[in-house]
Coordinates of C-alpha atoms and ligand atoms in Angstrom, one line a residue:
M27 CA 2.3 16.4 31.8
L28 CA 0.0 14.5 29.9
D29 CA -1.1 11.4 31.4
H30 CA -2.8 8.3 29.6
S31 CA -6.5 9.4 30.6
S32 CA -5.8 13.1 29.6
V33 CA -4.5 11.9 26.3
V34 CA -7.7 9.8 25.7
T35 CA -9.7 12.8 26.7
R36 CA -8.3 15.1 24.0
L37 CA -8.5 12.4 21.4
R38 CA -12.2 11.6 22.2
A39 CA -13.0 15.5 22.1
A40 CA -11.2 15.4 18.7
G41 CA -13.5 12.6 17.5
C42 CA -10.9 9.7 17.6
V43 CA -13.1 6.5 17.7
F44 CA -10.1 4.3 18.9
A45 CA -9.0 6.9 21.6
E46 CA -7.8 4.3 24.1
D47 CA -5.6 2.5 21.5
E48 CA -4.2 5.5 19.9
A49 CA -3.3 7.0 23.2
E50 CA -1.2 3.8 24.0
L51 CA 0.6 4.1 20.7
L52 CA 1.4 7.8 21.0
I53 CA 2.5 7.6 24.7
S54 CA 4.9 4.6 23.8
T55 CA 6.2 6.4 20.6
A56 CA 6.8 10.0 22.1
R57 CA 10.3 10.4 23.5
T58 CA 9.5 13.4 25.5
P59 CA 6.4 14.9 27.2
E60 CA 6.9 17.9 24.8
E61 CA 6.9 15.5 21.8
L62 CA 3.7 13.6 23.1
D63 CA 1.7 17.0 23.6
A64 CA 2.6 17.9 20.0
M65 CA 1.7 14.5 18.7
V66 CA -1.7 14.8 20.3
A67 CA -2.3 18.1 18.9
R68 CA -1.4 17.0 15.4
R69 CA -3.6 14.0 15.9
A70 CA -6.5 16.3 17.1
E71 CA -6.1 18.4 14.2
G72 CA -6.9 15.3 11.9
L73 CA -3.6 14.1 10.8
P74 CA -3.5 10.2 10.3
L75 CA -2.3 8.4 13.2
E76 CA 0.4 6.8 11.2
H77 CA 1.7 10.2 10.1
V78 CA 1.8 11.4 13.6
L79 CA 3.7 8.3 14.6
G80 CA 5.9 8.3 11.9
W81 CA 5.3 4.5 11.3
A82 CA 2.6 1.8 10.7
G83 CA 2.1 -1.5 11.9
F84 CA 1.2 -3.8 8.5
A85 CA 1.0 -7.6 8.2
G86 CA 3.4 -8.3 10.9
V87 CA 6.0 -5.6 10.0
R88 CA 6.6 -2.1 11.1
V89 CA 7.2 0.3 8.4
A90 CA 8.2 4.0 8.5
V91 CA 5.4 6.2 6.9
D92 CA 6.4 10.0 6.1
P93 CA 4.1 12.9 5.9
G94 CA 1.8 13.0 2.6
V95 CA 2.8 9.2 1.9
F96 CA -0.1 6.6 1.6
V97 CA -0.7 4.9 4.7
P98 CA -0.8 1.1 4.3
R99 CA -4.4 -0.2 4.8
R100 CA -5.4 -3.2 7.0
R101 CA -7.6 -4.4 4.1
T102 CA -4.4 -4.9 2.0
E103 CA -2.8 -7.4 4.4
F104 CA -5.2 -9.8 2.6
L105 CA -3.4 -9.2 -0.6
V106 CA -0.1 -9.9 1.0
E107 CA -1.5 -13.1 2.6
Q108 CA -2.5 -14.2 -0.8
A109 CA 1.0 -13.6 -2.2
V110 CA 2.8 -15.2 0.8
A111 CA 0.8 -18.3 0.1
L112 CA 1.9 -18.5 -3.4
A113 CA 5.5 -17.0 -3.7
P114 CA 8.2 -19.4 -4.3
E115 CA 11.3 -19.6 -2.1
G116 CA 13.9 -17.0 -3.6
A117 CA 11.2 -15.1 -5.4
V118 CA 12.2 -12.0 -7.3
V119 CA 9.5 -9.6 -5.9
V120 CA 8.6 -6.1 -7.3
D121 CA 6.4 -3.8 -5.4
L122 CA 5.1 -1.3 -8.0
C123 CA 3.3 1.7 -7.0
C124 CA 4.9 0.9 -3.6
G125 CA 4.2 4.1 -1.3
S126 CA 5.9 3.3 1.7
G127 CA 6.9 -0.3 0.5
A128 CA 5.0 -1.8 3.2
L129 CA 3.6 -4.6 0.8
G130 CA 7.0 -5.8 -0.5
V131 CA 8.5 -5.5 3.0
A132 CA 5.8 -7.9 4.4
L133 CA 5.9 -10.2 1.7
V134 CA 9.8 -10.8 1.8
A135 CA 9.3 -11.2 5.7
G136 CA 7.1 -14.1 4.9
I137 CA 9.1 -16.0 2.5
T138 CA 12.9 -17.1 2.3
G139 CA 15.6 -15.7 0.1
A140 CA 13.6 -13.2 -1.7
E141 CA 15.0 -10.4 -3.9
L142 CA 12.9 -7.2 -3.5
H143 CA 12.6 -4.2 -5.7
A144 CA 10.2 -1.1 -5.2
A145 CA 9.4 1.4 -7.3
D146 CA 7.0 4.8 -7.1
V147 CA 6.4 7.9 -9.1
D148 CA 6.1 10.2 -6.0
P149 CA 9.6 11.2 -4.8
A150 CA 8.5 11.3 -1.0
A151 CA 7.0 7.9 -1.3
V152 CA 10.4 6.7 -2.8
E153 CA 12.4 8.4 0.0
C154 CA 10.3 6.7 2.5
A155 CA 10.2 3.4 0.7
R156 CA 13.9 3.5 0.4
R157 CA 14.5 3.2 3.9
N158 CA 11.9 0.5 4.6
V159 CA 13.0 -1.6 1.6
A160 CA 16.8 -1.2 2.2
A161 CA 16.2 -2.5 5.7
A162 CA 14.5 -5.7 4.3
G163 CA 17.8 -6.1 1.9
G164 CA 15.9 -4.5 -1.3
R165 CA 16.2 -1.5 -3.2
A166 CA 13.7 1.4 -4.4
Y167 CA 13.3 3.3 -7.4
Q168 CA 11.7 6.3 -8.8
G169 CA 9.7 6.7 -11.9
D170 CA 6.6 5.9 -13.8
L171 CA 5.5 2.3 -13.5
F172 CA 7.7 -0.2 -15.0
A173 CA 9.8 2.7 -16.6
A174 CA 11.6 2.9 -13.0
L175 CA 12.7 -0.6 -12.9
P176 CA 16.3 -1.9 -14.0
D177 CA 15.7 -3.6 -17.3
G178 CA 17.4 -6.7 -16.1
L179 CA 14.2 -7.5 -14.3
R180 CA 12.3 -8.0 -17.6
G181 CA 10.9 -11.6 -17.7
R182 CA 12.3 -12.5 -14.1
V183 CA 9.6 -11.2 -11.9
D184 CA 8.2 -14.1 -9.8
V185 CA 5.7 -11.8 -7.9
L186 CA 4.5 -8.4 -9.0
L187 CA 2.6 -6.3 -6.2
A188 CA 0.8 -3.3 -7.7
N189 CA -1.7 -1.8 -5.3
V190 CA -2.3 1.0 -7.8
P191 CA -4.7 4.0 -7.0
Y192 CA -8.2 2.9 -7.9
V193 CA -10.5 5.7 -6.7
P194 CA -12.5 6.9 -9.5
S195 CA -11.7 10.8 -9.9
E196 CA -15.2 12.0 -9.0
E197 CA -15.2 10.0 -5.8
I198 CA -12.1 11.5 -4.2
E199 CA -14.1 14.2 -2.6
L200 CA -16.2 11.6 -0.9
L201 CA -13.0 10.1 0.9
P202 CA -12.4 10.7 4.6
S203 CA -10.2 13.8 5.2
E204 CA -7.4 11.9 6.3
A205 CA -6.8 10.4 2.8
R206 CA -8.3 13.4 0.8
V207 CA -6.2 16.2 2.6
H208 CA -3.2 14.3 3.9
E209 CA -2.3 11.8 1.2
A210 CA -1.2 12.7 -2.3
R211 CA -3.7 12.6 -5.0
V212 CA -1.6 10.6 -7.1
A213 CA -1.8 8.0 -4.4
L214 CA -5.6 7.8 -4.8
D215 CA -6.9 8.9 -8.3
G216 CA -7.5 6.0 -10.6
G217 CA -8.9 8.3 -13.5
S218 CA -12.6 8.3 -14.6
D219 CA -13.5 4.8 -13.7
G220 CA -10.4 4.1 -11.3
L221 CA -8.8 1.7 -13.5
D222 CA -6.4 4.0 -15.6
V223 CA -3.1 3.0 -13.8
L224 CA -4.4 -0.5 -13.5
R225 CA -4.7 -1.1 -17.3
R226 CA -1.3 0.5 -17.9
V227 CA 0.0 -2.3 -15.4
T228 CA -1.8 -5.1 -17.0
A229 CA -0.9 -3.9 -20.5
E230 CA 3.1 -4.6 -19.6
A231 CA 3.1 -7.0 -16.8
A232 CA 3.4 -10.1 -18.9
H233 CA 6.8 -8.8 -20.3
W234 CA 8.0 -8.4 -16.7
L235 CA 6.7 -11.5 -15.2
A236 CA 8.6 -14.6 -15.4
P237 CA 6.8 -17.7 -16.8
G238 CA 4.3 -18.7 -14.2
G239 CA 4.8 -15.4 -12.5
L240 CA 2.0 -13.7 -10.4
L241 CA 0.5 -10.1 -10.5
F242 CA -1.4 -9.1 -7.3
F243 CA -3.5 -6.1 -7.1
E244 CA -6.6 -4.9 -5.1
T245 CA -9.7 -3.5 -6.6
S246 CA -13.2 -2.7 -5.6
E247 CA -16.1 -5.5 -5.9
R248 CA -17.7 -3.0 -8.4
Q249 CA -14.5 -2.7 -10.6
V250 CA -13.9 -6.7 -10.8
P251 CA -15.5 -7.3 -14.4
L252 CA -13.4 -4.3 -15.8
A253 CA -10.1 -5.3 -14.0
V254 CA -10.7 -9.0 -15.0
A255 CA -11.1 -8.0 -18.8
A256 CA -7.9 -5.7 -18.5
V257 CA -5.9 -8.7 -17.1
T258 CA -7.2 -11.0 -19.8
E259 CA -6.2 -8.5 -22.4
G260 CA -2.7 -8.4 -21.2
G261 CA -2.3 -12.2 -21.7
L262 CA -2.7 -13.0 -18.1
V263 CA -5.1 -15.5 -16.4
P264 CA -7.1 -13.9 -13.5
R265 CA -8.6 -15.3 -10.4
V266 CA -10.6 -13.3 -7.9
A267 CA -10.2 -13.6 -4.1
T268 CA -12.2 -11.9 -1.6
C269 CA -12.4 -11.3 2.1
E270 CA -15.8 -10.1 3.4
E271 CA -14.4 -9.5 6.8
R272 CA -11.9 -6.8 5.5
Y273 CA -13.8 -5.7 2.9
A274 CA -11.1 -6.8 0.4
T275 CA -11.1 -7.8 -3.3
V276 CA -7.9 -9.1 -4.7
V277 CA -7.1 -10.0 -8.3
V278 CA -4.5 -12.8 -8.9
A279 CA -3.3 -13.1 -12.3
R280 CA -0.9 -15.6 -13.6
R281 CA 1.4 -15.2 -16.7
P282 CA 1.1 -18.7 -18.4
A283 CA 4.1 -20.7 -18.5
Q284 CA 4.4 -20.8 -22.0
A285 CA 3.5 -17.3 -23.0
G286 CA 6.1 -15.2 -25.1
Ligands
LIG4 C1 -2.9 3.3 -3.3 S1 -1.3 3.9 -3.1 C2 -0.4 2.5 -2.5 C3 0.8 2.6 -1.8 C4 1.1 1.1 -1.4 N1 1.4 0.1 -2.2 C5 0.2 0.6 -0.2 O1 -0.7 -0.2 -0.6 O2 0.6 1.1 0.9 C6 -0.8 4.1 -4.8 C7 0.8 4.5 -4.9 O3 1.0 4.4 -6.5 C8 1.8 5.6 -6.7 N2 1.7 5.9 -8.2 C9 0.7 6.6 -8.9 N3 0.7 6.7 -10.1 C10 2.1 6.1 -10.4 C11 2.7 5.8 -11.6 N4 2.2 6.2 -12.8 N5 4.0 5.1 -11.4 C12 4.4 4.6 -10.3 N6 3.7 4.8 -9.1 C13 2.5 5.6 -9.1 C14 1.5 6.7 -5.9 O4 2.4 7.5 -5.6 C15 1.1 5.8 -4.6 O5 2.2 5.6 -3.6

């Protein structure tokens, strides 16, 4: 049977930098010695830790993360913190491009009386998000961006979270294999300059946001000028927030109260 130090040794040999921490998580998640052995083997083969565990800790909540579904990144906790600070009580929250649904679940855990809706184009993501979002009292839908949402949400959304794919297509091959091999391409690829999906979101967001409603999305520092231009073109008023420690750049875009 594997003990803590032999798990650490196997993980270290496989190149896991945080072998000690990972060993603790694997040992506390496995229900049997056989399961632990299999989990350590999968991790040593290069599967993301969260796919091996079947869950991720994110911004104070624990969410299921199924194989192939985008693993919520620590950096994105900054986006959620920005949203928690600005979301009104009883907010109507939409998590678009939701992946596992982690962002919406974490946000509604931080405010009172919220109504949560989440959507994604990838059936595997929606299947995973459905469980996470239902546990938070919300609903998940499958489809292309806003087309997935119930029509009754038009003009009612107080907080629109949209952590869209934003890696430029030709940079996908530079990503670590945990992302490149084990996450769906549709979760990563943002088109030639990385902003294709974002532009589609900003073009429609004002129709779905309530007056004064807010759109939150992550981007790279390099993409900020183009992202801000897309927001402005969509009739929203942008503000950029950065967290150097987490290497995170978030754009917060407000629908003016008097916009039509
Ligand atoms: C970068 S991942 C973010 C997932 C999640 N929001 C998170 O941060 O953990 C982008 C997600 O967008 C979804 N996606 C890509 N294109 C989409 C589209 N046209 N409509 C809806 N979802 C889309 C992908 O399936 C993927 O789950």
